[in-house]
Structure formats: structure tokens, C-alpha cells
Amino acid sequence: MSSEVPEQPRVMRRILRGPRPDAVPALIARACMLVGILDVAAGVFPRFRNSRMHRMAEVLPGALGPFAAALSLSAGILLLLLAHGLRRRKRRAWRAAVVLLPAGAVAQFLYRHSVTGVLISVLLLLPLLLHRNEFAALPDPRSRWRALANFVLMGAGSLGLGLIIVSVHPHRMVGDPSLSDRIEHVLYGLFGFEGPVDYHGNTSWTVGFSLGALGLLTAVTTIYLAFRPEHPAARLTEEDEAHLRALLEKHGGRDSLGHFALRRDKAVVFSPSGKAAVTYRVVSGVMLASGDPIGDVEAWPGAIERFMDEAKAHSWTPAVLGCSETGGEVWTRETGLDALELGDEAVVDVAGFSLAGRAMRNVRQMVKRIERAGYETRVRRIRDLGEGELERIRHAAEDWRDTDTERGFSMALGRLGDPADGDCLIATAHRVDGQGEPEASQYGDLKAVLHFVPWGKNGASLDLMRRDRSADPGMNELLIVAALQAAPKFGIEHISLNFANFRSALARGEKIGAGPVLRAWRGLLLFLSRWFQIESLYKFNAKFQPRWEPRFVVYASSRDLPRIGLAAMQAEGFVNLALPRFLRRRFRSARPCAHRRAERRAEATSRA
């Protein structure tokens, strides 16, 4: 299939460069942040209030009478929280700021008769009102887990600030309380009670009001997040999935990552004609698409424009992870975004694969050694497996996973054995003893599983690799060779293996003549390989003599790359903010985890 992209007529086509805030929202956000920092400093540090800047500190929002420190802290933290939303042009942040600033101005006038304090609030309020149309971004997907995250983060921040507040009055402190006494005083103060630390003069009131304000602010924000209406993340509906499957049926051979668009934790936007689509997930304010658009390449610009419109409406940062060279060209041409090579995808052509030759000697020897140890392989379509065997494979794959959550986003389907995925290919390794009888274990003779999703009508793309840790090394090599050798029987001509991040840098950096910059970059990648599978995936893929297909990340600005990188790591499962697996299992059922696991093992053994 040709990968040539036809030129589209540009009839007043907008060049959407992503939802970067313009000068006014950015300036207002910086002003709110600056005033918030000054408010917090005025509430925390007494020397700041008594320094040359005391006049400014006294007229900042919140500096009111005997409650100056507490109110300064509250107003400062709220302004800091609102600054991020204002930068992203969020409508709700604008509404909160419009309410907070007049309230501060009224309080300044009534309690201090401070004209300067009123002017500061008005100077921030006027641009907000004059440019209200700039703040029209819709809310992000959210759930009530945000309340728990807020409680943890705000609680930790309040504890840290509280320790500073307690400790910045050394000359007024009675005695020399220990660190544990100060922490105890902070914890009591957050709940509005007196702690073990005492001060001379009115300092006890200042510290007490400040700690109480921190505790109240933590409680109010947590309660608000817990009881506000949910705005859940979009999910792939049955209608959308059916539409995507129809597009993949016609155009699925263009991109090896196409079938992964059917993950049900993604949302989708379609082109006006319905002939193309872009699937995505929103992670930490980043609208993250993966792979190329699905469908007819001539309709890609329409789907991309819908994607960018959605990003702009919510003030999300647009990004594409793992698109092909053709996809990158279309994305950058239609949107004005930039592209950066992320790594290479290993693709093995079945017709040219053979275990013969010196280059394949290590793989050949490993496969033969494992086969002599009593292992055999089976390669089948998912639809050809019985329900009992499929359930046993599901349980084994879950228990053999070495992380709390399923990893993968751009090259993972996130499920195994779904009835709608009957065309998926599964390769299993089984251990038999010398008499040809299966070796009994928790999952019978099953020792390793590889799962492949369709890549058009004549290809397959690796989705999942799992093995029993007690099995002999080399299970993955054995099953990949078995899948390649069995591929012709299923009409498969090429198989996509793992994605190797920064493969070209690793390959070029180890060659003679590599420059110091390239060698330093390779050294950094090797260092990071201690925690992330960078070098190991590259070397594993290289064993099978694949052809390398470059993959790209598309982004709006270089300053977005750290944020996009963090969002991608969250989406792929390398940064996990979810509950541990044992806690999730406990919440799913009232039965103890150990009982359920014992029942599962007994069931798997009986089926074997």
C-alpha cells in the first residue's frame, strides 16, 4: 500500500499551533502567582512583615487586622492554586478569581480602610473582566480520586508550612521544644487545638490562626473536590468501537499500531466525513494521541483538525506519541506542530526470517536448548481457544505481571481474550516431562504467553509478553520464533515486535568515530536503562534481524516536552498514581485476597 500523502487544498485552513495561552492570560497568571507568593511570605515570615516591604505586605489581599497572617496564607495559597488554571484559560479558575479579588478588596476597605489594598485587587480584577472571553476553556476529565490527592498534597504542604510557621519565632518561643513537639503542635493546630509549643506575647495567637487557616483550607478544598459533580474521562463507546473497526477493516494495514486504537480507555474524534479518526487519552492536561490517525489518509486532515479543536476548547496540550514518518508529516503540515524522532519499531518480514546463519546462532542455540528441556509451543487464534483454557491464560498473565498496573498505551490493547478480538493471535509455551505428560503447576503446563493483535489482513503486532518466573530463560525468544514460523499458516507476512526508544542513538553511539556528544547521550541512555527498558529492548529486538521503522513524537513547543514526557510515562504505566494491586482487589470484593487467590489456583489446577 502506498504511503504517499496527497496534498490538500488550503482554503483558509487555520494553522492550529496548540492551546498556548496568549499574553494576557499568561500575564494575569504571573501576577496572581506573584501576589500569592508575597501573601504566603507575609503570613509565614514575621521578618518579612517587619522589613522594608512591610507596607506592601500590609496592603496585600488578606492582610487584615489580627488575622493578617492567617488570611494572607489563605489568600496566597488560593491565588497560587488559581494561577495554573488562569494560565490554561480555565473558565472556573476565572470565576473563582473574580469572586476572590472583590472579596479581598471589600475586606481591605472595611477592616483597614486601605485604599492601596483595594487598588491591588482592582488592578488584578480589571484585566480579568476586560478579557473574560479569553478564559473559556472547559473542565478537564476528573473523578473523586482528586479529593484524595488534594488531601495528601495539601496536607503535606500544610505540615511543611506549619513547621516553618512554628519555627520562625525563635526569640519568642518558650524553652527549646524538640522537632517532635513542633510536629505535634502543627498537627494539633491544623485541627484548631493548642499544642505543646508556647510563645511570649501575641505570637501564640498568630501561629494558632495561621495553622487553623491551613487546616481549614485543606479541609474545604478536599470537601469541595469530593462532592463536586464528576466529569469522567471519556471512554470508547460501542458505537465508536464499531466505527473504528470498520475503518480498520479497510485501512488497518497502513499502521501497525492501528488496532491499539481500540483500547476502551481512549476517546475518539472523527473527521467530518467519518472516514478517519484520532483516538486519544487526556493525562495531566495533555491530550495524548498514539500512532497515526485511523482511516483514509485523505481524510486525516479533517480528523486532525477536530482533535486540535477539542484540545483548544479544553486548553489541553496536544501531543502525538509514536506516529510513523507519514503520520508525522501530515501532523506537522496540518497543525504547525514539531516532530522529534522517538525511536524505532522492529518489524520482521516472515518470508525472509530463518534461524540459519551466523547472525541467528545465539537465538537458534537458545531455542534448541529450551526445546530439549521439554518445552513445546502452540500458536492459535483467540477464537480457537476454549473458554476454560482462555480463562486460565488470563489469570496466568495477570499473576505473572511484575507491576501493579497494566503497562502500555501506544502499543498495548489492555485486554486479553475479549470476544470481539477473535482475530488476535496467541502463542503459548508448555512444559512437559520426559514421558510426554504435562508438568503439573499452578497453571498446569502453561509457562509463557505472547499475544499479537491484527495489523491489517496480513500482519500482526506484538501486544503482550508474559512468562512464569520459574520457567527457563528464553521463553520470549522461543515464542517469537514459533509465531514467525507459524505465521504463513495464518496468512501473516510481517510481525511488529517491541518498540525500541532512542535505538539510533544507541546504535550510532557505540560505533567507531562517534563524537563526544553522541557518546555522552548514549552513556545517559545506558544509565537510564537501569530503571527503564531502553538498551535491553533494543538488543532483544535486534536478535531477530528486523527492519527498523522510525517513530516520532509530535508536540507544540519544546517547553512542553517535559510535561508530555511525564504524561506519556503515566499513560504507559511507568509512573503509577493508582492504588496498589492488593488494595484494588480488596475494594473489588469483600472476600480476602488470599481466599480468592487460593480459589483461583484450585480452579486452574482442576482445569489443567
XYZ file of N, CA and C in Angstrom, residues 371-580:
630
model
N 13.849 -26.368 23.787
C 13.040 -27.481 23.276
C 13.529 -28.818 23.844
N 14.859 -28.963 23.988
C 15.401 -30.200 24.573
C 15.039 -30.315 26.057
N 14.809 -29.179 26.707
C 14.438 -29.200 28.124
C 12.991 -29.617 28.343
N 12.254 -29.863 27.272
C 10.894 -30.372 27.419
C 9.792 -29.359 27.209
N 10.068 -28.291 26.472
C 9.045 -27.278 26.196
C 8.497 -27.452 24.779
N 7.229 -27.169 24.631
C 6.613 -27.145 23.306
C 5.772 -25.892 23.175
N 5.465 -25.498 21.942
C 4.736 -24.252 21.691
C 3.464 -24.513 20.910
N 2.505 -23.627 21.081
C 1.246 -23.682 20.331
C 0.897 -22.258 19.912
N 0.536 -22.081 18.652
C 0.167 -20.783 18.113
C -1.238 -20.903 17.532
N -2.172 -20.088 18.057
C -3.578 -20.194 17.644
C -4.236 -18.814 17.621
N -5.399 -18.755 16.985
C -6.242 -17.567 17.086
C -6.994 -17.620 18.416
N -7.305 -16.455 18.947
C -8.040 -16.390 20.213
C -9.372 -17.119 20.103
N -10.021 -16.994 18.965
C -11.341 -17.612 18.824
C -11.290 -19.130 18.840
N -10.100 -19.723 18.642
C -9.968 -21.176 18.616
C -9.681 -21.764 19.987
N -9.570 -20.939 21.021
C -9.317 -21.427 22.374
C -10.631 -21.672 23.100
N -10.653 -22.738 23.908
C -11.816 -22.979 24.752
C -11.891 -21.954 25.874
N -13.071 -21.757 26.420
C -13.258 -20.747 27.463
C -12.440 -21.073 28.706
N -12.359 -22.359 29.047
C -11.584 -22.740 30.221
C -10.111 -22.434 30.066
N -9.541 -22.791 28.917
C -8.127 -22.520 28.688
C -7.858 -21.019 28.603
N -8.770 -20.289 27.977
C -8.595 -18.844 27.862
C -8.622 -18.179 29.232
N -9.508 -18.622 30.115
C -9.578 -18.065 31.453
C -8.298 -18.371 32.233
N -7.756 -19.571 32.052
C -6.509 -19.928 32.721
C -5.365 -19.051 32.232
N -5.333 -18.757 30.933
C -4.283 -17.898 30.381
C -4.426 -16.477 30.919
N -5.662 -15.988 31.038
C -5.885 -14.650 31.590
C -5.333 -14.554 33.014
N -5.675 -15.527 33.852
C -5.206 -15.493 35.237
C -3.688 -15.577 35.310
N -3.111 -16.431 34.467
C -1.650 -16.566 34.476
C -0.991 -15.260 34.047
N -1.497 -14.639 33.001
C -0.909 -13.387 32.520
C -1.004 -12.293 33.576
N -2.103 -12.273 34.335
C -2.245 -11.259 35.382
C -1.273 -11.517 36.528
N -1.145 -12.761 36.951
C -0.266 -13.074 38.079
C 1.205 -12.958 37.709
N 1.557 -13.161 36.438
C 2.954 -13.070 36.014
C 3.380 -11.635 35.754
N 2.429 -10.727 35.777
C 2.779 -9.323 35.574
C 3.604 -8.846 36.760
N 4.705 -8.133 36.474
C 5.612 -7.718 37.546
C 5.364 -6.291 38.012
N 4.241 -5.687 37.617
C 3.896 -4.336 38.054
C 2.480 -4.342 38.603
N 2.144 -3.322 39.408
C 0.810 -3.241 39.997
C -0.265 -2.983 38.954
N 0.080 -2.246 37.907
C -0.891 -1.912 36.878
C -0.396 -2.408 35.526
N -1.337 -2.586 34.616
C -1.004 -2.993 33.255
C -0.272 -1.855 32.556
N 0.915 -2.152 32.027
C 1.676 -1.132 31.320
C 1.284 -1.107 29.853
N 1.445 0.070 29.259
C 1.201 0.179 27.835
C 0.089 1.155 27.519
N 0.257 1.837 26.413
C -0.752 2.765 25.909
C -0.707 2.796 24.388
N 0.444 3.148 23.841
C 0.562 3.265 22.391
C 0.697 1.915 21.713
N 1.261 0.904 22.418
C 1.453 -0.424 21.821
C 0.925 -1.503 22.754
N -0.240 -1.289 23.319
C -0.865 -2.283 24.194
C -2.374 -2.158 24.078
N -3.046 -3.314 24.034
C -4.500 -3.322 23.883
C -5.198 -3.213 25.228
N -4.532 -3.663 26.309
C -5.110 -3.547 27.634
C -6.123 -4.616 27.978
N -6.268 -5.646 27.170
C -7.182 -6.748 27.478
C -6.704 -7.992 26.736
N -7.186 -9.137 27.166
C -6.795 -10.396 26.541
C -7.999 -11.320 26.507
N -8.293 -11.833 25.319
C -9.351 -12.816 25.194
C -10.744 -12.253 25.076
N -10.882 -10.981 24.731
C -12.211 -10.416 24.545
C -12.860 -11.055 23.318
N -14.167 -11.372 23.381
C -14.829 -11.994 22.227
C -14.728 -11.173 20.945
N -14.627 -9.841 21.080
C -14.532 -9.002 19.880
C -13.156 -9.082 19.232
N -12.168 -9.655 19.921
C -10.798 -9.726 19.413
C -10.432 -11.140 18.989
N -11.358 -11.826 18.367
C -11.118 -13.212 17.987
C -9.996 -13.402 16.989
N -9.667 -12.366 16.198
C -8.593 -12.482 15.212
C -7.203 -12.349 15.819
N -7.131 -11.983 17.087
C -5.818 -11.866 17.726
C -5.135 -13.233 17.795
N -3.831 -13.188 17.752
C -3.017 -14.398 17.748
C -2.403 -14.581 19.127
N -2.369 -15.821 19.603
C -1.759 -16.096 20.905
C -0.798 -17.270 20.774
N 0.400 -17.086 21.299
C 1.424 -18.135 21.303
C 1.691 -18.503 22.751
N 1.656 -19.797 23.068
C 1.850 -20.266 24.437
C 2.961 -21.310 24.476
N 3.706 -21.309 25.561
C 4.760 -22.295 25.794
C 4.325 -23.212 26.919
N 4.552 -24.529 26.726
C 4.113 -25.534 27.692
C 5.278 -26.438 28.051
N 5.370 -26.820 29.322
C 6.440 -27.686 29.811
C 5.898 -29.102 29.982
N 6.544 -30.090 29.383
C 6.170 -31.488 29.527
C 7.362 -32.250 30.056
N 7.105 -33.334 30.806
C 8.219 -34.088 31.358
C 8.724 -35.107 30.346
N 9.664 -35.947 30.769
C 10.306 -36.868 29.829
C 9.367 -37.879 29.223
N 8.238 -38.167 29.885
C 7.279 -39.144 29.337
C 6.184 -38.476 28.497
N 6.340 -37.206 28.280
C 5.369 -36.513 27.439
C 4.128 -36.064 28.178
N 4.115 -36.206 29.518
C 2.981 -35.758 30.311
C 3.207 -34.321 30.777
N 2.158 -33.512 30.846
C 2.328 -32.135 31.301
C 2.887 -32.081 32.711
N 3.738 -31.091 32.941
C 4.288 -30.867 34.278
C 3.282 -30.071 35.088
N 2.807 -30.649 36.180
C 1.767 -30.009 36.984
C 2.314 -28.784 37.696
N 1.556 -27.680 37.711
C 1.917 -26.468 38.420
C 0.643 -25.675 38.654
N 0.788 -24.451 39.135
C -0.379 -23.633 39.429
C -1.283 -23.482 38.211
N -0.685 -23.323 37.041
C -1.456 -23.170 35.805
C -1.200 -24.328 34.858
N -1.053 -25.503 35.415
C -0.831 -26.673 34.594
C 0.523 -26.631 33.916
N 0.544 -26.904 32.619
C 1.801 -26.923 31.872
C 2.139 -25.568 31.261
N 1.288 -24.564 31.452
C 1.491 -23.254 30.837
C 2.665 -22.530 31.497
N 3.603 -22.022 30.658
C 4.796 -21.368 31.185
C 5.033 -19.966 30.616
N 4.478 -19.629 29.483
C 4.681 -18.303 28.898
C 3.583 -18.023 27.888
N 3.291 -16.723 27.685
C 2.228 -16.286 26.777
C 2.720 -15.086 25.987
N 2.467 -15.093 24.689
C 2.642 -13.926 23.820
C 1.327 -13.658 23.116
N 0.926 -12.393 23.063
C -0.347 -12.026 22.447
C -0.080 -11.011 21.341
N -0.642 -11.252 20.161
C -0.468 -10.370 18.997
C -1.837 -9.875 18.545
N -1.895 -8.599 18.154
C -3.129 -8.047 17.591
C -2.988 -7.960 16.073
N -4.109 -7.933 15.340
C -4.023 -7.858 13.876
C -3.418 -6.536 13.402
N -2.673 -6.644 12.320
C -2.121 -5.484 11.609
C -2.612 -5.604 10.172
N -3.798 -5.091 9.939
C -4.416 -5.286 8.635
C -4.792 -6.757 8.455
N -4.798 -7.192 7.212
C -5.190 -8.563 6.902
C -4.025 -9.531 6.883
N -2.794 -9.018 6.776
C -1.648 -9.926 6.615
C -0.495 -9.583 7.560
N -0.807 -9.017 8.701
C 0.243 -8.676 9.652
C -0.218 -8.872 11.082
N 0.726 -8.811 11.997
C 0.427 -8.929 13.425
C 1.382 -8.023 14.188
N 0.920 -7.508 15.316
C 1.718 -6.597 16.130
C 1.739 -7.113 17.566
N 2.937 -7.223 18.139
C 3.091 -7.767 19.484
C 2.435 -6.855 20.511
N 1.639 -7.466 21.370
C 0.901 -6.712 22.377
C 1.385 -7.021 23.790
N 1.552 -8.285 24.111
C 1.797 -8.680 25.493
C 2.794 -9.830 25.541
N 3.726 -9.762 26.501
C 4.710 -10.819 26.739
C 4.705 -11.133 28.234
N 4.356 -12.362 28.589
C 4.356 -12.766 29.987
C 4.933 -14.177 30.105
N 5.652 -14.422 31.202
C 6.186 -15.772 31.432
C 6.252 -16.051 32.925
N 6.206 -17.324 33.248
C 6.385 -17.777 34.611
C 7.843 -17.544 35.009
N 8.062 -16.854 36.134
C 9.428 -16.545 36.548
C 10.232 -17.790 36.881
N 9.551 -18.888 37.158
C 10.263 -20.128 37.465
C 10.655 -20.906 36.213
N 10.175 -20.476 35.055
C 10.499 -21.177 33.807
C 11.924 -20.865 33.379
N 12.459 -21.696 32.488
C 13.812 -21.484 31.979
C 13.894 -20.175 31.203
N 15.045 -19.502 31.220
C 15.219 -18.283 30.419
C 15.058 -18.584 28.927
N 14.583 -17.579 28.199
C 14.443 -17.725 26.753
C 13.040 -18.027 26.281
N 12.048 -17.934 27.187
C 10.673 -18.217 26.787
C 10.187 -17.255 25.697
N 10.523 -15.973 25.830
C 10.062 -14.995 24.841
C 10.675 -15.248 23.474
N 11.973 -15.562 23.437
C 12.619 -15.888 22.158
C 11.975 -17.113 21.531
N 11.690 -18.111 22.352
C 11.066 -19.335 21.845
C 9.725 -19.038 21.205
N 8.905 -18.229 21.859
C 7.563 -17.978 21.348
C 7.576 -17.051 20.135
N 8.496 -16.089 20.091
C 8.583 -15.231 18.901
C 8.979 -16.061 17.687
N 9.954 -16.956 17.845
C 10.351 -17.836 16.738
C 9.179 -18.721 16.330
N 8.436 -19.261 17.312
C 7.289 -20.109 16.999
C 6.222 -19.329 16.232
N 5.983 -18.078 16.637
C 4.983 -17.255 15.945
C 5.431 -16.950 14.516
N 6.710 -16.644 14.319
C 7.216 -16.358 12.971
C 7.151 -17.601 12.089
N 7.438 -18.754 12.639
C 7.402 -19.978 11.840
C 5.971 -20.409 11.523
N 5.026 -20.093 12.434
C 3.630 -20.463 12.186
C 2.872 -19.403 11.404
N 3.463 -18.222 11.205
C 2.755 -17.105 10.571
C 2.183 -17.424 9.197
N 2.922 -18.100 8.294
C 2.336 -18.364 6.959
C 1.015 -19.108 7.015
N 0.864 -19.983 7.982
C -0.381 -20.738 8.121
C -1.579 -19.828 8.358
N -1.333 -18.652 8.962
C -2.412 -17.706 9.250
C -2.461 -16.563 8.232
N -1.663 -16.649 7.173
C -1.644 -15.596 6.165
C -0.927 -14.339 6.616
N -0.039 -14.451 7.602
C 0.679 -13.294 8.140
C 2.027 -13.167 7.437
N 2.310 -11.966 6.925
C 3.535 -11.728 6.161
C 4.567 -10.911 6.925
N 4.157 -10.153 7.919
C 5.105 -9.372 8.712
C 4.579 -9.219 10.133
N 5.513 -9.198 11.091
C 5.168 -9.106 12.511
C 5.952 -7.952 13.124
N 5.242 -7.078 13.814
C 5.870 -5.965 14.525
C 6.168 -6.397 15.957
N 7.428 -6.208 16.361
C 7.843 -6.554 17.715
C 7.847 -5.305 18.588
N 8.666 -5.322 19.628
C 8.692 -4.205 20.565
C 9.212 -2.930 19.924
N 8.873 -1.816 20.568
C 9.369 -0.505 20.186
C 10.631 -0.209 20.978
N 11.708 0.193 20.305
C 12.990 0.489 20.948
C 13.197 1.994 20.995
N 13.102 2.573 22.198
C 13.314 4.009 22.347
C 14.771 4.370 22.070
N 14.973 5.440 21.302
C 16.310 6.005 21.041
C 17.280 4.956 20.484
N 16.760 4.039 19.668
C 17.604 2.975 19.122
C 18.749 3.527 18.293
N 18.480 4.527 17.456
C 19.532 5.034 16.573
C 20.677 5.636 17.369
N 20.364 6.305 18.495
C 21.427 6.874 19.328
C 22.276 5.773 19.950
N 21.631 4.694 20.397
C 22.385 3.582 20.974
C 23.253 2.904 19.922
N 22.705 2.741 18.712
C 23.451 2.048 17.664
C 24.615 2.894 17.149
N 24.382 4.183 16.908
C 25.444 5.033 16.377
C 26.490 5.367 17.437
N 26.057 5.462 18.708
C 26.979 5.854 19.765
C 28.038 4.824 20.076
N 27.792 3.551 19.715
C 28.778 2.514 20.014
C 29.722 2.238 18.837
N 29.529 2.956 17.736
C 30.374 2.729 16.569
C 31.649 3.570 16.647
N 32.651 3.132 15.920
C 33.904 3.883 15.834
C 33.629 5.229 15.153
N 34.212 6.276 15.696
C 34.051 7.603 15.115
C 32.908 8.400 15.692
N 32.146 7.820 16.642
C 31.061 8.572 17.269
C 31.631 9.752 18.051
N 31.025 10.915 17.921
C 31.513 12.116 18.584
C 31.232 12.121 20.077
N 31.814 13.067 20.797
C 31.636 13.111 22.258
C 30.194 13.348 22.686
N 29.449 14.159 21.926
C 28.056 14.417 22.290
C 27.228 13.143 22.169
N 27.430 12.418 21.050
C 26.683 11.189 20.839
C 27.063 10.131 21.876
N 28.343 10.069 22.218
C 28.770 9.107 23.235
C 28.192 9.461 24.609
N 28.151 10.758 24.914
C 27.568 11.178 26.192
C 26.072 10.863 26.238
N 25.372 11.083 25.138
C 23.946 10.774 25.052
C 23.713 9.281 25.224
N 24.550 8.466 24.573
C 24.440 7.015 24.728
C 24.715 6.613 26.178
N 25.715 7.243 26.822
C 26.005 6.944 28.217
C 24.831 7.247 29.133
N 24.141 8.361 28.864
C 22.970 8.704 29.660
C 21.866 7.672 29.472
N 21.659 7.226 28.220
C 20.635 6.212 27.950
C 20.965 4.898 28.654
N 22.251 4.523 28.667
C 22.647 3.307 29.372
C 22.405 3.438 30.869
N 22.650 4.628 31.393
C 22.393 4.855 32.814
C 20.893 4.736 33.115
N 20.045 5.333 32.267
C 18.604 5.260 32.476
C 18.065 3.848 32.263
N 18.821 3.023 31.533
C 18.391 1.645 31.291
C 18.356 0.812 32.558
N 18.964 1.310 33.630
C 18.870 0.599 34.904
C 17.449 0.569 35.432
N 16.653 1.580 35.081
C 15.270 1.658 35.542
C 14.267 1.457 34.418
N 14.635 1.802 33.180
C 13.725 1.666 32.053
C 14.351 0.741 31.006
N 13.511 -0.027 30.352
C 14.000 -0.999 29.370
C 14.320 -0.283 28.056
N 15.473 0.350 28.014
C 15.892 1.060 26.801
C 16.873 0.200 26.017
N 18.041 -0.068 26.592
C 19.037 -0.884 25.906
C 18.573 -2.328 25.767
N 17.933 -2.874 26.796
C 17.539 -4.290 26.746
C 16.527 -4.552 25.644
N 15.558 -3.654 25.428
C 14.581 -3.842 24.354
C 15.249 -3.753 22.988
N 16.185 -2.820 22.857
C 16.903 -2.689 21.588
C 17.668 -3.967 21.265
N 18.413 -4.489 22.230
C 19.207 -5.687 21.980
C 18.326 -6.913 21.787
N 17.201 -6.977 22.511
C 16.296 -8.108 22.325
C 15.713 -8.110 20.921
N 15.250 -6.952 20.466
C 14.678 -6.876 19.120
C 15.715 -7.177 18.045
N 16.948 -6.685 18.261
C 17.993 -6.852 17.244
C 18.336 -8.312 17.009
N 18.022 -9.203 17.952
C 18.321 -10.625 17.776
C 17.648 -11.211 16.544
N 16.496 -10.668 16.168
C 15.688 -11.261 15.108
C 15.916 -10.601 13.752
N 16.966 -9.775 13.662
C 17.344 -9.128 12.405
C 16.164 -8.419 11.744
N 15.523 -7.480 12.456
C 14.354 -6.812 11.882
C 14.765 -5.646 10.997
N 13.778 -5.096 10.306
C 13.966 -3.777 9.709
C 13.387 -2.769 10.693
N 14.022 -1.608 10.756
C 13.656 -0.615 11.756
C 12.827 0.496 11.119
N 11.637 0.729 11.692
C 10.740 1.778 11.218
C 10.713 2.905 12.248
N 11.138 4.121 11.891
C 11.189 5.200 12.884
C 9.796 5.622 13.338
N 9.732 6.012 14.609
C 8.503 6.530 15.201
C 8.805 7.890 15.829
N 7.811 8.761 15.862
C 8.023 10.153 16.243
C 7.048 10.586 17.333
N 7.455 11.613 18.076
C 6.555 12.315 18.976
C 6.308 13.697 18.379
N 5.057 14.118 18.339
C 4.668 15.416 17.782
C 4.223 16.304 18.938
N 4.708 17.539 18.954
C 4.477 18.422 20.092
C 4.394 19.865 19.611
N 3.847 20.722 20.475
C 3.641 22.122 20.095
C 4.874 22.972 20.334
N 5.552 22.756 21.456
C 6.690 23.587 21.825
C 7.674 22.751 22.619
N 8.951 23.097 22.515
C 9.970 22.330 23.239
C 9.777 22.422 24.747
N 9.200 23.509 25.239
C 8.975 23.612 26.680
C 7.844 22.704 27.134
N 7.075 22.151 26.186
C 6.037 21.184 26.546
C 6.598 19.774 26.701
N 7.812 19.522 26.210
C 8.327 18.154 26.180
C 8.406 17.508 27.566
N 8.913 18.199 28.613
C 8.909 17.532 29.930
C 7.508 17.133 30.384
N 6.551 18.017 30.164
C 5.184 17.704 30.566
C 4.617 16.549 29.742
N 4.883 16.549 28.443
C 4.423 15.457 27.585
C 5.105 14.158 27.982
N 6.405 14.228 28.292
C 7.118 13.034 28.708
C 6.526 12.428 29.971
N 6.194 13.269 30.949
C 5.578 12.768 32.181
C 4.208 12.161 31.900
N 3.414 12.831 31.044
C 2.094 12.298 30.699
C 2.217 10.962 29.976
N 3.203 10.845 29.069
C 3.408 9.589 28.361
C 3.813 8.477 29.321
N 4.666 8.789 30.298
C 5.077 7.781 31.271
C 3.896 7.357 32.149
N 3.006 8.292 32.466
C 1.800 7.927 33.194
C 0.903 7.032 32.342
N 0.721 7.404 31.077
C -0.143 6.616 30.198
C 0.422 5.218 29.973
N 1.741 5.116 29.840
C 2.367 3.818 29.582
C 2.504 2.982 30.852
N 2.250 3.576 32.015
C 2.287 2.813 33.254
C 3.602 2.843 33.987
N 4.569 3.652 33.536
C 5.856 3.729 34.234
C 5.763 4.610 35.480
N 4.875 5.600 35.451
C 4.590 6.414 36.629
C 3.167 6.089 37.036
N 3.014 5.472 38.198
C 1.729 4.934 38.605
C 1.200 5.707 39.802
N 0.050 6.370 39.626
C -0.586 7.101 40.702
C -1.817 6.378 41.239
N -2.023 5.129 40.783
C -3.190 4.369 41.228
C -2.882 3.636 42.530
N -3.925 3.050 43.104
C -3.739 2.256 44.307
C -2.966 0.989 43.986
N -2.212 0.445 44.952
C -1.545 -0.832 44.728
C -2.551 -1.926 44.404
